[in-house]
């Protein structure tokens, strides 16, 4: 008898849950259904607006020409958790002293990840910009855990600071 009561309680609980779900669904449908509106309350425009905004944004070259090394030094504090700017002094990441114009993965006394060891060429401002925008996108599989710097003007300031090192 007690087993039958347990089954009946379970069936009753399931029915109650379904009834509550049904009532909540009706209530939500009533809240979000548009009836009797002749025009929408607002219109979402096509992707033309972002294209116009992107066209108005200054180029990387313009941002770099107007960048502030002093601001870049302040912003570089995020990088100091792993990188040093003293010549030949490495942290978790390699020294960034004189990095602009230096070959990628060029220190013999630093163990680079395979992602950076495979990259050929030199560190140009454009390459550094791509790296600090999205490290994982630039060097897929890198051990670098930095999420990236979103503002282009901030990246230009950091690059201006890096350019000022080792001159």
Short mmCIF file of C-alpha atoms in Angstrom, two decimals:
data_model
loop_
_atom_site.label_atom_id
_atom_site.label_comp_id
_atom_site.label_asym_id
_atom_site.label_seq_id
_atom_site.Cartn_x
_atom_site.Cartn_y
_atom_site.Cartn_z
CA UNK A 1 0.00 0.00 0.00
CA UNK A 2 2.78 2.45 0.87
CA UNK A 3 4.46 1.71 -2.49
CA UNK A 4 1.23 2.67 -4.26
CA UNK A 5 1.07 5.93 -2.29
CA UNK A 6 4.67 6.70 -3.26
CA UNK A 7 3.87 6.14 -6.96
CA UNK A 8 0.74 8.29 -6.71
CA UNK A 9 2.73 11.08 -5.06
CA UNK A 10 5.33 10.92 -7.85
CA UNK A 11 2.64 11.04 -10.55
CA UNK A 12 0.93 13.94 -8.76
CA UNK A 13 4.24 15.84 -8.52
CA UNK A 14 4.90 15.30 -12.24
CA UNK A 15 1.39 16.50 -13.13
CA UNK A 16 1.80 19.57 -10.93
CA UNK A 17 5.18 20.38 -12.53
CA UNK A 18 3.67 20.07 -16.02
CA UNK A 19 0.72 22.25 -15.05
CA UNK A 20 3.05 24.95 -13.66
CA UNK A 21 5.18 24.77 -16.82
CA UNK A 22 2.05 25.13 -19.00
CA UNK A 23 0.75 28.13 -17.04
CA UNK A 24 4.16 29.84 -17.11
CA UNK A 25 4.40 29.25 -20.85
CA UNK A 26 0.99 30.85 -21.38
CA UNK A 27 1.94 33.83 -19.22
CA UNK A 28 5.24 34.35 -21.05
CA UNK A 29 3.51 34.05 -24.42
CA UNK A 30 0.99 36.70 -23.38
CA UNK A 31 3.76 39.06 -22.30
CA UNK A 32 5.83 38.79 -25.47
CA UNK A 33 3.16 38.47 -28.17
CA UNK A 34 2.53 41.61 -30.22
CA UNK A 35 -1.14 41.97 -31.05
CA UNK A 36 -2.76 44.96 -32.61
CA UNK A 37 0.46 46.85 -33.32
CA UNK A 38 0.52 48.47 -36.72
CA UNK A 39 4.20 49.39 -36.56
CA UNK A 40 7.06 47.95 -34.55
CA UNK A 41 8.21 49.92 -31.51
CA UNK A 42 11.72 50.20 -32.96
CA UNK A 43 13.58 49.13 -36.07
CA UNK A 44 16.94 47.37 -36.12
CA UNK A 45 18.99 48.61 -39.03
CA UNK A 46 21.15 46.42 -41.23
CA UNK A 47 24.90 46.18 -40.74
CA UNK A 48 25.50 49.46 -42.63
CA UNK A 49 26.13 51.45 -39.45
CA UNK A 50 29.13 49.37 -38.25
CA UNK A 51 30.71 49.64 -41.69
CA UNK A 52 30.42 53.43 -41.54
CA UNK A 53 31.91 53.50 -38.03
CA UNK A 54 34.79 51.28 -39.14
CA UNK A 55 35.48 53.56 -42.09
CA UNK A 56 35.75 56.53 -39.75
CA UNK A 57 38.19 54.81 -37.37
CA UNK A 58 41.80 55.93 -37.76
CA UNK A 59 44.22 53.50 -39.36
CA UNK A 60 46.86 51.65 -37.36
CA UNK A 61 49.57 53.85 -38.88
CA UNK A 62 47.73 56.99 -37.73
CA UNK A 63 47.24 55.57 -34.24
CA UNK A 64 50.91 54.62 -34.02
CA UNK A 65 52.03 58.05 -35.27
CA UNK A 66 49.99 59.72 -32.51
CA UNK A 67 50.73 57.13 -29.81
CA UNK A 68 52.14 58.04 -26.41
CA UNK A 69 55.07 56.01 -25.07
CA UNK A 70 54.30 57.35 -21.57
CA UNK A 71 50.75 55.97 -21.76
CA UNK A 72 52.16 52.76 -23.20
CA UNK A 73 54.48 52.41 -20.22
CA UNK A 74 51.49 52.60 -17.87
CA UNK A 75 49.55 50.09 -19.97
CA UNK A 76 52.56 47.78 -20.10
CA UNK A 77 51.99 46.98 -16.41
CA UNK A 78 49.60 44.25 -17.60
CA UNK A 79 52.50 42.66 -19.50
CA UNK A 80 54.96 42.88 -16.60
CA UNK A 81 53.43 39.84 -14.95
CA UNK A 82 55.31 37.76 -17.55
CA UNK A 83 57.71 40.02 -19.48
CA UNK A 84 60.67 42.21 -18.51
CA UNK A 85 62.04 45.18 -20.40
CA UNK A 86 65.62 44.88 -19.18
CA UNK A 87 68.04 43.65 -21.81
CA UNK A 88 68.45 39.86 -21.63
CA UNK A 89 66.28 39.47 -18.51
CA UNK A 90 63.46 37.00 -19.06
CA UNK A 91 60.39 36.30 -16.99
CA UNK A 92 57.78 33.71 -17.83
CA UNK A 93 57.94 35.30 -21.28
CA UNK A 94 61.03 36.59 -23.08
CA UNK A 95 62.56 40.02 -22.55
CA UNK A 96 60.87 42.69 -24.65
CA UNK A 97 63.85 45.02 -24.64
CA UNK A 98 64.48 45.99 -28.27
CA UNK A 99 61.68 43.72 -29.48
CA UNK A 100 60.61 45.92 -32.41
CA UNK A 101 62.73 44.86 -35.39
CA UNK A 102 64.10 41.77 -33.63
CA UNK A 103 63.67 38.28 -35.08
CA UNK A 104 60.75 36.31 -33.66
CA UNK A 105 61.87 33.65 -31.14
CA UNK A 106 65.48 34.85 -31.35
CA UNK A 107 66.80 34.34 -27.80
CA UNK A 108 68.92 31.21 -27.44
CA UNK A 109 68.56 31.31 -23.64
CA UNK A 110 64.75 31.29 -23.67
CA UNK A 111 62.57 28.26 -24.37
CA UNK A 112 59.83 29.38 -26.76
CA UNK A 113 56.63 27.45 -27.33
CA UNK A 114 56.34 25.61 -30.64
CA UNK A 115 53.78 28.21 -31.77
CA UNK A 116 56.38 31.01 -31.63
CA UNK A 117 59.32 28.88 -32.77
CA UNK A 118 57.48 28.22 -36.04
CA UNK A 119 57.03 31.94 -36.85
CA UNK A 120 59.66 33.42 -39.16
CA UNK A 121 60.54 37.05 -39.68
CA UNK A 122 60.85 40.04 -37.39
CA UNK A 123 58.62 41.75 -34.87
CA UNK A 124 57.08 44.66 -36.75
CA UNK A 125 54.61 47.03 -35.08
CA UNK A 126 51.83 45.38 -37.12
CA UNK A 127 52.82 41.91 -35.90
CA UNK A 128 52.99 43.07 -32.30
CA UNK A 129 49.57 44.67 -32.73
CA UNK A 130 48.16 41.37 -34.03
CA UNK A 131 49.75 39.48 -31.14
CA UNK A 132 48.49 41.72 -28.34
CA UNK A 133 45.05 41.92 -29.93
CA UNK A 134 44.57 38.16 -29.75
CA UNK A 135 47.58 36.05 -28.70
CA UNK A 136 45.83 32.72 -29.30
CA UNK A 137 44.67 33.85 -32.73
CA UNK A 138 48.14 35.08 -33.68
CA UNK A 139 50.08 32.02 -32.48
CA UNK A 140 47.64 29.13 -32.15
CA UNK A 141 48.77 26.86 -29.31
CA UNK A 142 50.91 29.45 -27.53
CA UNK A 143 51.44 29.07 -23.81
CA UNK A 144 50.63 32.79 -23.48
CA UNK A 145 47.43 33.11 -21.44
CA UNK A 146 46.87 36.84 -21.95
CA UNK A 147 43.37 37.49 -23.32
CA UNK A 148 44.37 40.48 -25.44
CA UNK A 149 44.09 44.25 -25.43
CA UNK A 150 40.89 45.43 -27.09
CA UNK A 151 41.44 49.17 -27.70
CA UNK A 152 43.55 49.90 -30.79
CA UNK A 153 44.81 53.17 -29.30
CA UNK A 154 46.03 51.34 -26.19
CA UNK A 155 47.86 48.80 -28.34
CA UNK A 156 49.49 51.62 -30.32
CA UNK A 157 50.63 53.25 -27.05
CA UNK A 158 52.18 49.97 -25.84
CA UNK A 159 53.96 49.52 -29.18
CA UNK A 160 55.26 53.10 -29.00
CA UNK A 161 56.64 52.29 -25.55
CA UNK A 162 58.27 49.09 -26.83
CA UNK A 163 59.79 51.05 -29.74
CA UNK A 164 61.34 53.46 -27.26
CA UNK A 165 63.21 50.63 -25.53
CA UNK A 166 66.68 49.77 -26.72
CA UNK A 167 67.16 52.89 -28.81
#
